PDB file of C-alpha atoms in Angstrom:
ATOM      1  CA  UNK A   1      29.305 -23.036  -3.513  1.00 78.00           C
ATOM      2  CA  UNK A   2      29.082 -19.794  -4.958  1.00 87.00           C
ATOM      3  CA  UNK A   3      28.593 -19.521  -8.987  1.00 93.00           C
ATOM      4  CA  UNK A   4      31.194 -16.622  -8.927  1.00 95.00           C
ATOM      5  CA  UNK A   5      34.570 -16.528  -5.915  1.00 95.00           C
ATOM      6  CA  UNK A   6      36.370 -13.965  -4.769  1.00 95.00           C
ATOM      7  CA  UNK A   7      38.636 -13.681  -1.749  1.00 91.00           C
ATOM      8  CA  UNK A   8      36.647 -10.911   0.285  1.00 90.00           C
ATOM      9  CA  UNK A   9      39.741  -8.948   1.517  1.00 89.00           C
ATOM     10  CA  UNK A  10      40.691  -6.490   2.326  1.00 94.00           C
ATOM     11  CA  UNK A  11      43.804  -5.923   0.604  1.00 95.00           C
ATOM     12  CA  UNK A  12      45.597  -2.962   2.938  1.00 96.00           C
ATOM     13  CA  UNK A  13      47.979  -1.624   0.556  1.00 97.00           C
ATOM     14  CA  UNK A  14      50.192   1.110   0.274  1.00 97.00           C
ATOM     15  CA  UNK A  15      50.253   3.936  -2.130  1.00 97.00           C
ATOM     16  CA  UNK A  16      52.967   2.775  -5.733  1.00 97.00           C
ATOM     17  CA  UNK A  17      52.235  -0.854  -4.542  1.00 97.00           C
ATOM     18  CA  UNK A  18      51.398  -3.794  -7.096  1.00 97.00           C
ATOM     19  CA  UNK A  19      48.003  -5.783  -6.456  1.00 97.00           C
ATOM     20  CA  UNK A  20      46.153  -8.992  -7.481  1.00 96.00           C
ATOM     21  CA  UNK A  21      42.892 -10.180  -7.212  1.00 94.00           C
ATOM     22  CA  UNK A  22      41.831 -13.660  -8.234  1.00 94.00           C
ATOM     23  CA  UNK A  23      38.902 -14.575  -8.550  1.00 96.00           C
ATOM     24  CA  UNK A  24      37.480 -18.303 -10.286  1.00 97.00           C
ATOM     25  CA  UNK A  25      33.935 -19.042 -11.758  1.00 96.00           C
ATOM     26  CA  UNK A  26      32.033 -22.786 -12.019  1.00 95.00           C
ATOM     27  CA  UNK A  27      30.154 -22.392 -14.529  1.00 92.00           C
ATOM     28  CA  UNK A  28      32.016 -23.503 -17.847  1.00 90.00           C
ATOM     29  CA  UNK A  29      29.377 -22.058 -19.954  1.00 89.00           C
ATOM     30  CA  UNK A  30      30.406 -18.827 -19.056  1.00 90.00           C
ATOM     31  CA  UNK A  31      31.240 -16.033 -21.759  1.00 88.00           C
ATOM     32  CA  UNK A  32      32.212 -12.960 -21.261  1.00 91.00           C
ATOM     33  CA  UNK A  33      34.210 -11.495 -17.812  1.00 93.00           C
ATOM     34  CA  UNK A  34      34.201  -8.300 -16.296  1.00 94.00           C
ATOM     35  CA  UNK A  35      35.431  -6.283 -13.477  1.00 96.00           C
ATOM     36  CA  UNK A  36      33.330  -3.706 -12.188  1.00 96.00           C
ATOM     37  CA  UNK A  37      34.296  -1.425  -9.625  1.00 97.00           C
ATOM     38  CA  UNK A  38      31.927  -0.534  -6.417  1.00 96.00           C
ATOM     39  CA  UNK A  39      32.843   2.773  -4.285  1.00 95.00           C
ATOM     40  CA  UNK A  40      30.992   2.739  -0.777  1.00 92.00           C
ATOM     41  CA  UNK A  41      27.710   3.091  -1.085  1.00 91.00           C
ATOM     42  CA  UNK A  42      27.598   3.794  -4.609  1.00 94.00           C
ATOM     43  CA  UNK A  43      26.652   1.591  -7.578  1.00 95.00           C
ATOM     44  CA  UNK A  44      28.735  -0.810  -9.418  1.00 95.00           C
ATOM     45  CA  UNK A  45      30.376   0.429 -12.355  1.00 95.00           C
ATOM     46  CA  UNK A  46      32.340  -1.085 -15.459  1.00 93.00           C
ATOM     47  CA  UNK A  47      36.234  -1.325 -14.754  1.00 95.00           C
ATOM     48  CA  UNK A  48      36.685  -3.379 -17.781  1.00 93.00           C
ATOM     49  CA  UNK A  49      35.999  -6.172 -19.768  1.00 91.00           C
ATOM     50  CA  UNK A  50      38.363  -9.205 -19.746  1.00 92.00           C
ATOM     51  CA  UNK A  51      39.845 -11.214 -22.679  1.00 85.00           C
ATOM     52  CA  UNK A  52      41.319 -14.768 -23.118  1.00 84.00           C
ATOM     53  CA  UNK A  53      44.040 -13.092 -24.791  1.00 84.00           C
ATOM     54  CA  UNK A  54      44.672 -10.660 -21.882  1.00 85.00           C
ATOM     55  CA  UNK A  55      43.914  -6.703 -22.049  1.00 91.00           C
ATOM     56  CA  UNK A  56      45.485  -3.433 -20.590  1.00 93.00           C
ATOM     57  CA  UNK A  57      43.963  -0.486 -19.723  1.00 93.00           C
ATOM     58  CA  UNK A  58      46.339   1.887 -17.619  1.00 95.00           C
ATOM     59  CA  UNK A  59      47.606   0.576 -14.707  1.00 97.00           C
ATOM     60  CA  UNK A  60      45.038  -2.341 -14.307  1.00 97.00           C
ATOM     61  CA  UNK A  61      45.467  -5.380 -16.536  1.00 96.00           C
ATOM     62  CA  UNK A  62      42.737  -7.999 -16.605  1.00 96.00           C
ATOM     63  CA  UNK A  63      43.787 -11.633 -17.547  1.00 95.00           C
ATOM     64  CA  UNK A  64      41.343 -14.771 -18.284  1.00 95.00           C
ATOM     65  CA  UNK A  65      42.210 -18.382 -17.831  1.00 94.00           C
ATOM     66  CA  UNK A  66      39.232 -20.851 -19.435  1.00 92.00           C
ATOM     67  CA  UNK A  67      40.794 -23.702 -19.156  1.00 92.00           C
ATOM     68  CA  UNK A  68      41.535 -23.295 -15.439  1.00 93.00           C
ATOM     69  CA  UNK A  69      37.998 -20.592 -14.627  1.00 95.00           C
ATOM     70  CA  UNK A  70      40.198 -18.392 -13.325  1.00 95.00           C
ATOM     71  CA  UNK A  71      40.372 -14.008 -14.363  1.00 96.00           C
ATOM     72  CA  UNK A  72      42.648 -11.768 -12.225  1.00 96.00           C
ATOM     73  CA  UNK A  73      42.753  -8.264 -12.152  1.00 97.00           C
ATOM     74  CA  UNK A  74      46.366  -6.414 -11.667  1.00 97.00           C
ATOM     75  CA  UNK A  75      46.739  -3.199 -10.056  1.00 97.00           C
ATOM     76  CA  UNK A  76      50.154  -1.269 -10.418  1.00 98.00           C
ATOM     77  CA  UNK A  77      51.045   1.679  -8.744  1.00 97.00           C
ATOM     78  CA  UNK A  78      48.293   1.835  -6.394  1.00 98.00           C
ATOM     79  CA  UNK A  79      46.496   5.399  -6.284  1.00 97.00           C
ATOM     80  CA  UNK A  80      44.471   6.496  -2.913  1.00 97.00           C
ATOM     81  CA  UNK A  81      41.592   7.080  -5.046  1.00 97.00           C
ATOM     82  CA  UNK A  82      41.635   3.044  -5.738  1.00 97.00           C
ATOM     83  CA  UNK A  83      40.543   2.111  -3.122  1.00 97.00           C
ATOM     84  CA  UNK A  84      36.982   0.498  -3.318  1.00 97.00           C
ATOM     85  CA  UNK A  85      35.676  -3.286  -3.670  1.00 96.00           C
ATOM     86  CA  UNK A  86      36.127  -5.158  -6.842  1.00 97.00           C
ATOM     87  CA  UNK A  87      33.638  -7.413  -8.465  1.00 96.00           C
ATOM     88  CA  UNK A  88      34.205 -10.083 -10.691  1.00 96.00           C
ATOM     89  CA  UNK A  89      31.683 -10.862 -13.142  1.00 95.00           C
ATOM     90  CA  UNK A  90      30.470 -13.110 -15.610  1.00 94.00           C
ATOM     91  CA  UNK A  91      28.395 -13.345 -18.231  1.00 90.00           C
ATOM     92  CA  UNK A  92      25.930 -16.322 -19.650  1.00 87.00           C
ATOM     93  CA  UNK A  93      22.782 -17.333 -21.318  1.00 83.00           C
ATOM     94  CA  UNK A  94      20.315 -18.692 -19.302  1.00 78.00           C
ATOM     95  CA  UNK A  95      16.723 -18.221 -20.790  1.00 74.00           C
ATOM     96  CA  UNK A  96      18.384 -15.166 -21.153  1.00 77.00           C
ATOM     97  CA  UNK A  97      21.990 -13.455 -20.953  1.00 80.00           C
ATOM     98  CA  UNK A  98      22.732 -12.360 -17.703  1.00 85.00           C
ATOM     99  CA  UNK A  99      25.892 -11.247 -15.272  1.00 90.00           C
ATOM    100  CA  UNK A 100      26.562 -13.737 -12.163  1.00 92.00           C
ATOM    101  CA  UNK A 101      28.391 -11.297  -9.551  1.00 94.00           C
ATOM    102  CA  UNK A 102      31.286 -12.251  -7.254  1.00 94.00           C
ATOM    103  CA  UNK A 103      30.788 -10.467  -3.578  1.00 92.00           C
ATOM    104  CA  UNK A 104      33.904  -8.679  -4.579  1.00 95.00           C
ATOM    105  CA  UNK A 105      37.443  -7.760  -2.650  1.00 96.00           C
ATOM    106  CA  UNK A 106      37.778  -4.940  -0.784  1.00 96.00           C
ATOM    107  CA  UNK A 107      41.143  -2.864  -1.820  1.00 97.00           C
ATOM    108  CA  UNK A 108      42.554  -0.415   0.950  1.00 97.00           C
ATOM    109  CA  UNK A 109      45.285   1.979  -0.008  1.00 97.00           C
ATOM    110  CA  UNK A 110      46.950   3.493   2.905  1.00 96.00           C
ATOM    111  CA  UNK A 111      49.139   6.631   2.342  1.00 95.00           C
TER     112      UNK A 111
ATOM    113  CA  UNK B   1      22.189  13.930 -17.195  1.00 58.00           C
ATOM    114  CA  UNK B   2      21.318  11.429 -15.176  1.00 66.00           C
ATOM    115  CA  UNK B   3      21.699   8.453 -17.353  1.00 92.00           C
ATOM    116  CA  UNK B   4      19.659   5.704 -14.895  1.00 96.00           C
ATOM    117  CA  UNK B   5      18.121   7.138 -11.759  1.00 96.00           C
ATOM    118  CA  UNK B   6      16.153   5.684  -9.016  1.00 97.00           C
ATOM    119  CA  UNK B   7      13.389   7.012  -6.574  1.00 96.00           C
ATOM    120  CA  UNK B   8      13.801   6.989  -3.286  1.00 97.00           C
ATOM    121  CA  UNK B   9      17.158   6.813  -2.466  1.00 96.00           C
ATOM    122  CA  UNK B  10      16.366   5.339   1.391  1.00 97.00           C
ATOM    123  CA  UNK B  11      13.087   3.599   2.277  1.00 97.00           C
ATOM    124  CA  UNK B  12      12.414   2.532   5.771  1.00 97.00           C
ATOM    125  CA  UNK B  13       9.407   1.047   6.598  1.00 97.00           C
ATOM    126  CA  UNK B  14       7.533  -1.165   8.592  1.00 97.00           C
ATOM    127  CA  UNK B  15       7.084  -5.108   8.339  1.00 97.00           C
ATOM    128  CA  UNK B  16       3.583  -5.739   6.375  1.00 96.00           C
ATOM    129  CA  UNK B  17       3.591  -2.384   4.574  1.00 97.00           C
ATOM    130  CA  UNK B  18       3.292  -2.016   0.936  1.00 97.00           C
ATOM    131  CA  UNK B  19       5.845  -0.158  -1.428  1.00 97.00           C
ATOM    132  CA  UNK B  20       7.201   0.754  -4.532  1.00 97.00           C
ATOM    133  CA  UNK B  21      10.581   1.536  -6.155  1.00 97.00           C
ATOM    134  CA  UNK B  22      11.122   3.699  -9.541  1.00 97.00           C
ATOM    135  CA  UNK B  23      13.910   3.462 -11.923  1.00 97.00           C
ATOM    136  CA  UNK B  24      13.982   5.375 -14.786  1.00 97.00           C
ATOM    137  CA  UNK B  25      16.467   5.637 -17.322  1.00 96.00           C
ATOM    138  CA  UNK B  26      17.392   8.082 -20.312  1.00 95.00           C
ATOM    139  CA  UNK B  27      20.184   6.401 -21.899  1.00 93.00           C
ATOM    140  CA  UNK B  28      17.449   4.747 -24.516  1.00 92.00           C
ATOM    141  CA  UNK B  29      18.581   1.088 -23.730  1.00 91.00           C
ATOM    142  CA  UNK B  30      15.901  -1.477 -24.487  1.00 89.00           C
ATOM    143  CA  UNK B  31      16.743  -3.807 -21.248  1.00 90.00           C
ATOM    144  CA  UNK B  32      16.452  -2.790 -17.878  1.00 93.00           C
ATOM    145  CA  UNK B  33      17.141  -4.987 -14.696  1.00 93.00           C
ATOM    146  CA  UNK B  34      16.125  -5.477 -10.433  1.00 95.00           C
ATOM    147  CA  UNK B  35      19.503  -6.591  -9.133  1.00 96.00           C
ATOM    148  CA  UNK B  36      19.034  -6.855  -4.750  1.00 96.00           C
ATOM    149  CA  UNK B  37      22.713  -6.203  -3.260  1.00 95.00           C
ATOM    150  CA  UNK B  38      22.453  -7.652   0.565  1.00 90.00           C
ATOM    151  CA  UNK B  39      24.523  -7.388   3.924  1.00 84.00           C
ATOM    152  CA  UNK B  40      26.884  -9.340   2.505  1.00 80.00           C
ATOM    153  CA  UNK B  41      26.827  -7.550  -0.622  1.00 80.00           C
ATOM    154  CA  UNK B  42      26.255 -10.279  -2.744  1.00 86.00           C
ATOM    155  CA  UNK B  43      24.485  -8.777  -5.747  1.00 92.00           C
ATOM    156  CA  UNK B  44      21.770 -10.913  -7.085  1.00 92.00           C
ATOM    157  CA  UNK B  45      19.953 -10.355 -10.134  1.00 92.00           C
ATOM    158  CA  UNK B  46      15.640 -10.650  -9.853  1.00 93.00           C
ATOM    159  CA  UNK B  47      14.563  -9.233 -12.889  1.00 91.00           C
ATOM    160  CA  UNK B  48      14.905  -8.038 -16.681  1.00 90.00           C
ATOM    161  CA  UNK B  49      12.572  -6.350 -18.625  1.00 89.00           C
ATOM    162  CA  UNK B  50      13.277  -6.074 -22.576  1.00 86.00           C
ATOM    163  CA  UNK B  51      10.819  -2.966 -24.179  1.00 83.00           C
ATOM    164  CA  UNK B  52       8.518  -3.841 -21.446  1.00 82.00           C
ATOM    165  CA  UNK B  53       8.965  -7.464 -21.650  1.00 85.00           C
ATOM    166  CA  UNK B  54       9.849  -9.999 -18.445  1.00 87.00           C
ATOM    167  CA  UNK B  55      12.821 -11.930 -19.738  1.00 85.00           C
ATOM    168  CA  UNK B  56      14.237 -13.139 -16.190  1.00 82.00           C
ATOM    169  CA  UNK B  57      12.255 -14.238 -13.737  1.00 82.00           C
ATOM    170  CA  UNK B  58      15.263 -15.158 -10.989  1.00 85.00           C
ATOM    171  CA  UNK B  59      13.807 -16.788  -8.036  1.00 77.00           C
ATOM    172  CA  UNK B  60      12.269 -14.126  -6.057  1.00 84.00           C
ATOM    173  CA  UNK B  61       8.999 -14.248  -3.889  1.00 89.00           C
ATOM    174  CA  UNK B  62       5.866 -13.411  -5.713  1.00 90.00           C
ATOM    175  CA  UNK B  63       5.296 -10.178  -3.369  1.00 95.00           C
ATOM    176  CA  UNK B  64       7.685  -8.841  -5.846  1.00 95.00           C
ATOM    177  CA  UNK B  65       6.399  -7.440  -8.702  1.00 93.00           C
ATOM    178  CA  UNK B  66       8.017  -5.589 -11.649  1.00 93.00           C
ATOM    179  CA  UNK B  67       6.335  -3.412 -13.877  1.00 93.00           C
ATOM    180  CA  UNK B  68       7.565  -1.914 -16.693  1.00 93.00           C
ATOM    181  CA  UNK B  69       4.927   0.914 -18.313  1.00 92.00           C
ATOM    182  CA  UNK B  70       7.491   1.923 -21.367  1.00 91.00           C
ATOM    183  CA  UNK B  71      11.272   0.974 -22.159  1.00 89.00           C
ATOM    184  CA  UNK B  72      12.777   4.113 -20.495  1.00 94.00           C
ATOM    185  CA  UNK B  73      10.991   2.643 -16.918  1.00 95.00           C
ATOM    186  CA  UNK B  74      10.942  -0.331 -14.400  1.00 96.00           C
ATOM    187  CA  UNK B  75       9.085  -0.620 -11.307  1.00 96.00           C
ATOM    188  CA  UNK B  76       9.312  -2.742  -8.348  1.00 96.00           C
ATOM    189  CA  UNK B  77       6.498  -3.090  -6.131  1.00 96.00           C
ATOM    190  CA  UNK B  78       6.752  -5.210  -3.222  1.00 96.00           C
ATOM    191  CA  UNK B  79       3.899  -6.209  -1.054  1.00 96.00           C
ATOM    192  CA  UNK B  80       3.844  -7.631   2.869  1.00 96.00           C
ATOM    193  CA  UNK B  81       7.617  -6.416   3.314  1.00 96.00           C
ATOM    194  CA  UNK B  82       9.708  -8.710   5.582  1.00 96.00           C
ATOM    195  CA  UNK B  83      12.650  -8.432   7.940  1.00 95.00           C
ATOM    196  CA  UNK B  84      15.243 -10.072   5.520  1.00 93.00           C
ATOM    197  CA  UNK B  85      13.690  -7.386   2.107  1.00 95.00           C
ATOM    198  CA  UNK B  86      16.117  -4.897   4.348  1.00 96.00           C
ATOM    199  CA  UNK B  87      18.882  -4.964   0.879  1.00 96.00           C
ATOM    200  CA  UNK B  88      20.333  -1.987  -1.145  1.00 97.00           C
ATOM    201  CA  UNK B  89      17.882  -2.819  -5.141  1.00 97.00           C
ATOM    202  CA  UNK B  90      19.781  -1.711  -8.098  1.00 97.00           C
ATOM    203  CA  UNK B  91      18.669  -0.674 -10.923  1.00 97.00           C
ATOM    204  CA  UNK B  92      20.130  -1.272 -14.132  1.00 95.00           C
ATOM    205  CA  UNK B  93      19.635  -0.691 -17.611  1.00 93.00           C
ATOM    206  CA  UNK B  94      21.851  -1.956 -21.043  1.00 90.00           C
ATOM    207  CA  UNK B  95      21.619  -1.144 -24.520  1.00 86.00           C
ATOM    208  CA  UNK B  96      19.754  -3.989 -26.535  1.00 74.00           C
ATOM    209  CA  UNK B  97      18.086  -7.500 -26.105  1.00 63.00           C
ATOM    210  CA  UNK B  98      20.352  -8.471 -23.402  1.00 55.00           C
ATOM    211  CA  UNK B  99      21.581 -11.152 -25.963  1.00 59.00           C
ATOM    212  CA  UNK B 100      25.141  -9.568 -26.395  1.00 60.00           C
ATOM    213  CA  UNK B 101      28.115 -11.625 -24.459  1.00 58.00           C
ATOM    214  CA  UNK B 102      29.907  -8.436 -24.367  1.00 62.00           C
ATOM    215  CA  UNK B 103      26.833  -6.042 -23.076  1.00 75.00           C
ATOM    216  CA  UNK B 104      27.426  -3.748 -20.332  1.00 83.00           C
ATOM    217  CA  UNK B 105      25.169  -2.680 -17.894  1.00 89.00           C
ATOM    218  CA  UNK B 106      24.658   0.463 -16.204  1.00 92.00           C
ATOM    219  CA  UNK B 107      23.593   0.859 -12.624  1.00 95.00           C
ATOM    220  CA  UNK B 108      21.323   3.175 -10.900  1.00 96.00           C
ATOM    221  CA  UNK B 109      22.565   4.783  -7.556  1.00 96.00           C
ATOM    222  CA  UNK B 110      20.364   2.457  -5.212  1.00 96.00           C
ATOM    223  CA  UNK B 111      17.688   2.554  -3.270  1.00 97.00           C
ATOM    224  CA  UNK B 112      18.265   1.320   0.357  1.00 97.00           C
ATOM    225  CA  UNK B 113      15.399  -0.270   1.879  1.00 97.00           C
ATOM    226  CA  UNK B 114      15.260  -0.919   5.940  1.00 97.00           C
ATOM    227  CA  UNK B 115      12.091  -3.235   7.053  1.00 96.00           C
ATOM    228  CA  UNK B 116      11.899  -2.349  10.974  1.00 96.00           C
TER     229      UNK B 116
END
């Protein structure tokens, strides 16, 4: 079993709809969460950091569940521009700290 | 202003050959990482470097070897390249020890290796 889940997708969407992604990690020594954002063959970059106590930036709204290992990402008011694969990601120390990746969900928006 | 940048973008090569990947970065972060992204695009890290010191070792053959000359740059040098190398390596770099729960990391563009 993976450290990190994700359900792969894709999420076909159209443009104004509302979209979740769940994603649950095994590791209960895990610290900090993150969504990062990957374009088609491009690199992964920061969406945004997620927060027990929940955090908004725009549209997308990142929630974090310890108890259960469980973040979610929401989407509202789905752009074109969107669309791309979403990694979840956590954070822990090993001998070091380092960021366990999800393989992501692919998000579609259709016009 | 390229902020982390990697040389070359696509490397194909043949089985047994010897080569290298550059990253370089100018964002003057002291920790810089070898993530390898496969078909699946599971991205894995391999390696982290803090000013020019190995702090991860992830399980990864010994015919990969980072090198790390000066903070601002990490190599990767792999020897006897196999079928299943064929992966997209990122490069990444963050700002300090790599000790921060909150750190971000910022990614190089890729370099995407084919072993025919």
């Amino acid at each position: 079993r993976k450290e990190v889940e994700q359900d792969p997708g894709p999420f076909n969407v159209p443009e104004g709809a509302t979209v979740a992604f769940n994603c649950t990690y095994s590791n209960s020594a895990s610290q900090s969460f993150f969504w990062y954002r990957q374009d088609c063959r491009k690199e992964p970059k920061l969406l945004m950091s997620v927060y027990s106590s929940g955090n908004e930036d725009g549209r997308f709204t990142a929630q974090l569940n310890r108890a259960s290992q469980y973040i979610s990402l929401l989407i509202r008011d789905s752009k074109l521009s969107d669309s791309a694969t979403y990694l979840c990601v956590v954070g822990r120390m090993d001998s070091s700290y380092k960021l366990i990746f999800g393989s992501g969900t692919r998000l579609l928006v259709r016009p | 202003d390229t902020a982390v940048s990697q040389t070359p973008k696509y490397l194909v090569t043949q089985m047994g050959n010897d080569k290298s990947i550059k990253c370089e970065q100018n964002l003057g972060h002291d920790t810089m990482y070898w993530y390898k992204q496969d078909s699946k695009k599971f991205l894995k890290i391999m390696f982290s470097y803090n000013n020019k010191e190995l702090i991860i070792n992830e399980t990864v053959p010994n015919r990969f070897s980072p090198k790390s000359p000066d903070k601002a740059h990490l190599n990767l040098h792999i020897n006897s390249l196999e079928l299943g190398d064929s992966a997209v390596y990122f490069c990444a770099s963050s700002p300090h020890t790599g000790t921060s729960v909150q750190e971000t990391q910022y990614f190089g563009p890729g370099t995407r290796l084919l072993v025919l």
